[in-house]
XYZ file of C-alpha atoms in Angstrom:
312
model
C 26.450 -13.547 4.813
C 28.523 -11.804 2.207
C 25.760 -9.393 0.878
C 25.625 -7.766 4.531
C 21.908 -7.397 4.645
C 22.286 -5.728 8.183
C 24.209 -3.000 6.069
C 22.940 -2.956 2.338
C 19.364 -3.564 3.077
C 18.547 -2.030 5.976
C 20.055 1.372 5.441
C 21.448 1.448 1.370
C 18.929 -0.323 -0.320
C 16.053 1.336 1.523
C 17.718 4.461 0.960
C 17.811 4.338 -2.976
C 13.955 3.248 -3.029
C 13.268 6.499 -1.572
C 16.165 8.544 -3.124
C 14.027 6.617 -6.629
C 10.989 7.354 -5.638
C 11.230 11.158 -5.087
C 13.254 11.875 -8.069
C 10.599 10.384 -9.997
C 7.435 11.466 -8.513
C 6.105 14.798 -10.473
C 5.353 17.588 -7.410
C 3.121 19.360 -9.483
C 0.577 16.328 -10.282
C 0.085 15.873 -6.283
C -0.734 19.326 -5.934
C -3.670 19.443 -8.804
C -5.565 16.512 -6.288
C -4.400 18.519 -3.070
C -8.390 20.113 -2.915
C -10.175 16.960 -2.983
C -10.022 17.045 0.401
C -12.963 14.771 0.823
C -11.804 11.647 -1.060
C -8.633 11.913 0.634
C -10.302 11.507 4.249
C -11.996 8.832 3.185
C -9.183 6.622 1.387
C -6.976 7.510 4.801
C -9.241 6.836 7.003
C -10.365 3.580 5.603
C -6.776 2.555 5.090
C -4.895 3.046 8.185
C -8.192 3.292 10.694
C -11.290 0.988 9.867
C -8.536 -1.312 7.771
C -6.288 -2.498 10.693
C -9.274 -2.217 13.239
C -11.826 -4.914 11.269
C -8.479 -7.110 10.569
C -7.612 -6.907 14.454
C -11.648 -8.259 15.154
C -11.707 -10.630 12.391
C -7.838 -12.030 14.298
C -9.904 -12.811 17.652
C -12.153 -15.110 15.979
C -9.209 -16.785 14.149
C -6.984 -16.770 17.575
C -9.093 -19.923 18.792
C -8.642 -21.569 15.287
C -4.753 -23.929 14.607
C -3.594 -21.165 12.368
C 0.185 -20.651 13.005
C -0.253 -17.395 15.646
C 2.624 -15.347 14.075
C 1.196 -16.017 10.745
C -2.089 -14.264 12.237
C 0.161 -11.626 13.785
C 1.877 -10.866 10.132
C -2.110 -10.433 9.072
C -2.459 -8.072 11.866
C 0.638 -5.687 10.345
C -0.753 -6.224 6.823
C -3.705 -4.244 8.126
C -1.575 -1.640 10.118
C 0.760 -1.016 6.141
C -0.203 2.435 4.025
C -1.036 2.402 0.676
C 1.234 1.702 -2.175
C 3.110 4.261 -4.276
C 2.662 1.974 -7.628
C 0.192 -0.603 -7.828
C -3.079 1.339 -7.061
C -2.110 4.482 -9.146
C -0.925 2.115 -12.205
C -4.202 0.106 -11.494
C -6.506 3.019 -11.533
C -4.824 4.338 -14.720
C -5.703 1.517 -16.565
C -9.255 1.465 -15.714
C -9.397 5.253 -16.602
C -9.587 6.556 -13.309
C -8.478 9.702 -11.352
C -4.971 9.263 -11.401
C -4.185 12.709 -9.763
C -6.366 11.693 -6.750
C -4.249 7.984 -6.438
C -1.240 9.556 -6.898
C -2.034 12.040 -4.319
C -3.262 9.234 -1.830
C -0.564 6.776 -2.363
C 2.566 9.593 -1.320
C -0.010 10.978 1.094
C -0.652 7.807 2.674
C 3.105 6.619 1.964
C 3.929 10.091 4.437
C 1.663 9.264 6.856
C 2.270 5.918 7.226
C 5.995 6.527 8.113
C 4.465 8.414 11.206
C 0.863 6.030 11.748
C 1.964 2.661 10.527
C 4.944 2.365 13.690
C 2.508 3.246 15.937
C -0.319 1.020 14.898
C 2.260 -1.852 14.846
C 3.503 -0.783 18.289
C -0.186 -1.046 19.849
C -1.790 -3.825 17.910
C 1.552 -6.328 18.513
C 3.846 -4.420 20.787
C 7.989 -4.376 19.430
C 10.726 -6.084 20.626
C 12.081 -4.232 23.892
C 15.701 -4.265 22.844
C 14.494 -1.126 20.166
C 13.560 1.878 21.472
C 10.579 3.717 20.123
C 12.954 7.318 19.057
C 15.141 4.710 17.213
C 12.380 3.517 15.100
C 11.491 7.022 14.010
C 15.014 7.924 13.823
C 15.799 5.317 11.590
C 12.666 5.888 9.686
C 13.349 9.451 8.930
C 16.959 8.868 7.983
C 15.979 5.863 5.337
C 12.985 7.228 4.167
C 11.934 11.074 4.342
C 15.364 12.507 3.900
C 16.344 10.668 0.653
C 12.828 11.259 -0.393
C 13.721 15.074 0.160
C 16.717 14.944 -1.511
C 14.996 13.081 -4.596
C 12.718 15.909 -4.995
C 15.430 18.787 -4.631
C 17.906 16.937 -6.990
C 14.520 16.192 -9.164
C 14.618 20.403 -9.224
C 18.024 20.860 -11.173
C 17.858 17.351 -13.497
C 14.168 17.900 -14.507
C 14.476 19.006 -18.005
C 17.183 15.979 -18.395
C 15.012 13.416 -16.581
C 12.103 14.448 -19.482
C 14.361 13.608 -22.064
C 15.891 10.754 -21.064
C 13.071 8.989 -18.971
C 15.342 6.723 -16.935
C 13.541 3.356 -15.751
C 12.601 4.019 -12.279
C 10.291 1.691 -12.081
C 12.674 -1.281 -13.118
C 15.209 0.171 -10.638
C 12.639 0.258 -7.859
C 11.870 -3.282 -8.521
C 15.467 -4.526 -8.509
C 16.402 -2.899 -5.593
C 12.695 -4.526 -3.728
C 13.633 -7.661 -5.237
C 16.890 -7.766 -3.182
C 15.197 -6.884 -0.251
C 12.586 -9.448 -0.734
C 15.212 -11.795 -1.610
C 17.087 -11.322 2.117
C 13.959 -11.726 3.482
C 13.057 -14.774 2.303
C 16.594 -16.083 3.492
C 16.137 -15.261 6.426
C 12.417 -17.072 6.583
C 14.202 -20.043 5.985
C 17.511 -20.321 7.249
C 15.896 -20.025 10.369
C 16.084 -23.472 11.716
C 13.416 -23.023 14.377
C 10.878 -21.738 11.896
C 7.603 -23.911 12.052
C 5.583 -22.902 8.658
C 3.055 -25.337 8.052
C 1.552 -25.949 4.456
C -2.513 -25.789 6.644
C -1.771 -22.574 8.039
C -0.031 -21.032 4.750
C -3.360 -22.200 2.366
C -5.814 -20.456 4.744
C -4.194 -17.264 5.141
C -3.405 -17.044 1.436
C -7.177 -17.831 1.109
C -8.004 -15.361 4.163
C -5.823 -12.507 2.322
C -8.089 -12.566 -0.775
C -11.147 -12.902 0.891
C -10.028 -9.750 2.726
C -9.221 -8.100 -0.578
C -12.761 -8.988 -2.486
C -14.801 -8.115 0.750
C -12.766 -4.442 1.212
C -12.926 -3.297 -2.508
C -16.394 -4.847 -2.418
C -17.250 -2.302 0.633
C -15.503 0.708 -0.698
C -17.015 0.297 -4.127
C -20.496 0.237 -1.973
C -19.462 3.624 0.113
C -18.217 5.699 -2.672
C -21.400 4.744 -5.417
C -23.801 5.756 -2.692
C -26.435 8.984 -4.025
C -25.597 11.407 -1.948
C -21.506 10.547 -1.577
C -20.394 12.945 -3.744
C -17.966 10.741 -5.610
C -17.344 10.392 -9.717
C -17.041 6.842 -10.912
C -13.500 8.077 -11.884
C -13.112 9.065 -7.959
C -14.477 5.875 -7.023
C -11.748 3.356 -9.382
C -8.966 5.706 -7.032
C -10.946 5.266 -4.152
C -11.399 0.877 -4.603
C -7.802 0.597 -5.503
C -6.104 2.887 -2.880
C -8.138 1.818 0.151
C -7.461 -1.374 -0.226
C -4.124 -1.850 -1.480
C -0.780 -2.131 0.720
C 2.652 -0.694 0.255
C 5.158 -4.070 0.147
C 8.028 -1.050 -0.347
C 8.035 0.440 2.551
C 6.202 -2.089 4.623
C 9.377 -4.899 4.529
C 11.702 -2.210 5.548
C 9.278 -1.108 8.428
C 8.915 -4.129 9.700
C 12.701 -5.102 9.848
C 13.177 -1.444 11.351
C 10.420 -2.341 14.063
C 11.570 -5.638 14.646
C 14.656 -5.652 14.501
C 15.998 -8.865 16.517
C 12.529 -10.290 16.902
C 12.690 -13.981 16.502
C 9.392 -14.780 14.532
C 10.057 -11.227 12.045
C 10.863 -14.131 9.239
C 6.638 -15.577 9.755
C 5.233 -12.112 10.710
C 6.754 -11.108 7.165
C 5.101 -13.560 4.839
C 1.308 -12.522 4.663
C 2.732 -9.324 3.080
C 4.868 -11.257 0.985
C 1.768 -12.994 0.067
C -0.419 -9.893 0.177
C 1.466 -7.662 -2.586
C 1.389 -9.886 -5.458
C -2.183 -10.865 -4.795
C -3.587 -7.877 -5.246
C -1.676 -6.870 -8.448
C -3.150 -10.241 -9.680
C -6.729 -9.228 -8.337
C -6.713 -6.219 -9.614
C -5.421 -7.031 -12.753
C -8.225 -9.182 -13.134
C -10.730 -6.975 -12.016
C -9.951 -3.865 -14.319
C -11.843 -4.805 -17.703
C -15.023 -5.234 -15.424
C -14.043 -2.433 -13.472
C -13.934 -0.186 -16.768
C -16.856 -1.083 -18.321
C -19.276 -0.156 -14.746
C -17.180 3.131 -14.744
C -17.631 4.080 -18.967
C -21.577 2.966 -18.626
C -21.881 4.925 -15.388
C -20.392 7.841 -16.763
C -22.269 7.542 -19.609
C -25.750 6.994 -17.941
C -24.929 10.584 -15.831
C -24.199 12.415 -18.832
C -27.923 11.204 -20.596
C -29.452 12.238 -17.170
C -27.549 16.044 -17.620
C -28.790 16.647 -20.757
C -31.847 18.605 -20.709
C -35.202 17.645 -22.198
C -36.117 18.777 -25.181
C -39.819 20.988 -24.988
C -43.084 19.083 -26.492
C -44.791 20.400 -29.386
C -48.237 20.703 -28.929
């Protein structure tokens, strides 16, 4: 079509997210949660190891079921996505939480994932053999680390100016995801051959927020445990990053991994689905959320307090 999307998507528009992302992101607030070494292993680990694992296990009970199977295979790469630059950190800052530590975890896992999340793909679902496996990371490198690089270098000389002014990044991030979300969904259905039943598309959009509550439900059950070592402010980071999924970088993975695969448009939609369900979630979740964490926090502080001596 005339937009080009094999062009301006694929390597522009995917670009500029990145370019956006690390001329906005603050370098010194990642390295103030660098020592919490601890909650970081555990949001990773839980994110792109137990995550896509339990997803793959829960798939080979739903393999037998009518389920469209690339719908169930889009589940599957759902599982194998980091965490989200955005969502989680903005979530956790409204309940109050450790920002520094989401933050931290979201570029953290957003780094890693450029290196795990290929992989995971490549051995839960296999690629399409007309891409090699150095083009992936090739590509991956070129679209995402290096402008992320040069965000943060430019970010260097403008910083003073970026203070001032406070340009919308966030708006500009969203515009740009919009068009790539937008292309997507074109290509979903201008596909004549595509066979999306309304069955199928209910029960995964049921399946992806059962697999939301049960995973911040677990989490939240981890982190509060006695001896886990975790603040209620760690654990609102640690419920929100674990479980949410990066729809930023994930779309342009999966068009980078797939390029030329014929079901990409179905595998695609349970993250479509996936992103804006767990802003809504979330959302919903964070006045509960915030009044466990104050009257937690509160409790701890009553039990630090030392007793005052009886008169006798």
């Amino acid at each position: 079509g005339p937009l080009k999307p094999e062009i301006t998507i694929t390597y522009i528009a995917v670009s500029a997210i990145f370019f956006n992302s690390g001329l906005s992101l603050k370098t010194e607030e990642l390295t103030s949660a660098l020592m919490h070494v601890k909650l970081h292993l555990f949001v990773q680990s839980f994110t792109l190891v137990f995550f896509p694992t339990a997803i793959w296990l829960f798939l080979q009970l739903l393999s037998i079921t009518p389920i469209n199977e690339w719908l169930l295979k889009g589940l599957q790469t759902v599982g194998c996505m980091p965490p989200p630059v955005s969502s989680a950190v903005i979530l956790t800052k409204a309940v109050g939480g450790n920002e520094a530590a989401a933050i931290f975890n979201s570029a953290f896992g957003s780094f890693l994932g450029i290196v795990i999340t290929p992989l995971l793909l490549l051995l839960f679902l296999g690629s399409s053999s007309s891409v090699p496996f150095t083009s992936i990371f090739s590509q991956l490198f070129m679209t995402v680390v290096v402008p992320l690089i040069i965000g943060q270098i430019v970010r260097r000389y403008i910083k003073d100016w970026l203070e001032r002014k406070k340009p919308p990044f966030g708006t500009i991030s969203s515009c740009v995801l919009l068009m790539i979300i937008y292309t997507t969904f074109c290509d979903t259905f201008a596909n004549p051959s595509i066979d999306l039943d309304k069955f199928s598309l209910i029960i995964v959009v049921f399946i992806i927020f059962s697999v939301q509550m049960s995973f911040m439900f677990l989490t939240f059950l981890f982190s509060t445990r006695n001896n886990s070592g975790f603040t209620p402010a760690d654990t609102v980071a640690i419920v929100f990053c674990s479980t949410h999924k990066s729809l930023t970088l994930g779309i342009p993975m999966l068009k980078i991994v797939f390029a030329g695969y014929e079901h990409l448009s179905l595998i695609s939609v349970p993250l479509l689905i996936y992103h804006p369900a767990q802003i809504l979630l979330g959302s919903l979740l964070v006045p509960t959320i915030k009044s466990w964490m104050v009257s937690r926090q509160k409790a701890q502080k009553l039990t630090r307090q030392p007793k005052a001596p009886v008169k006798v």
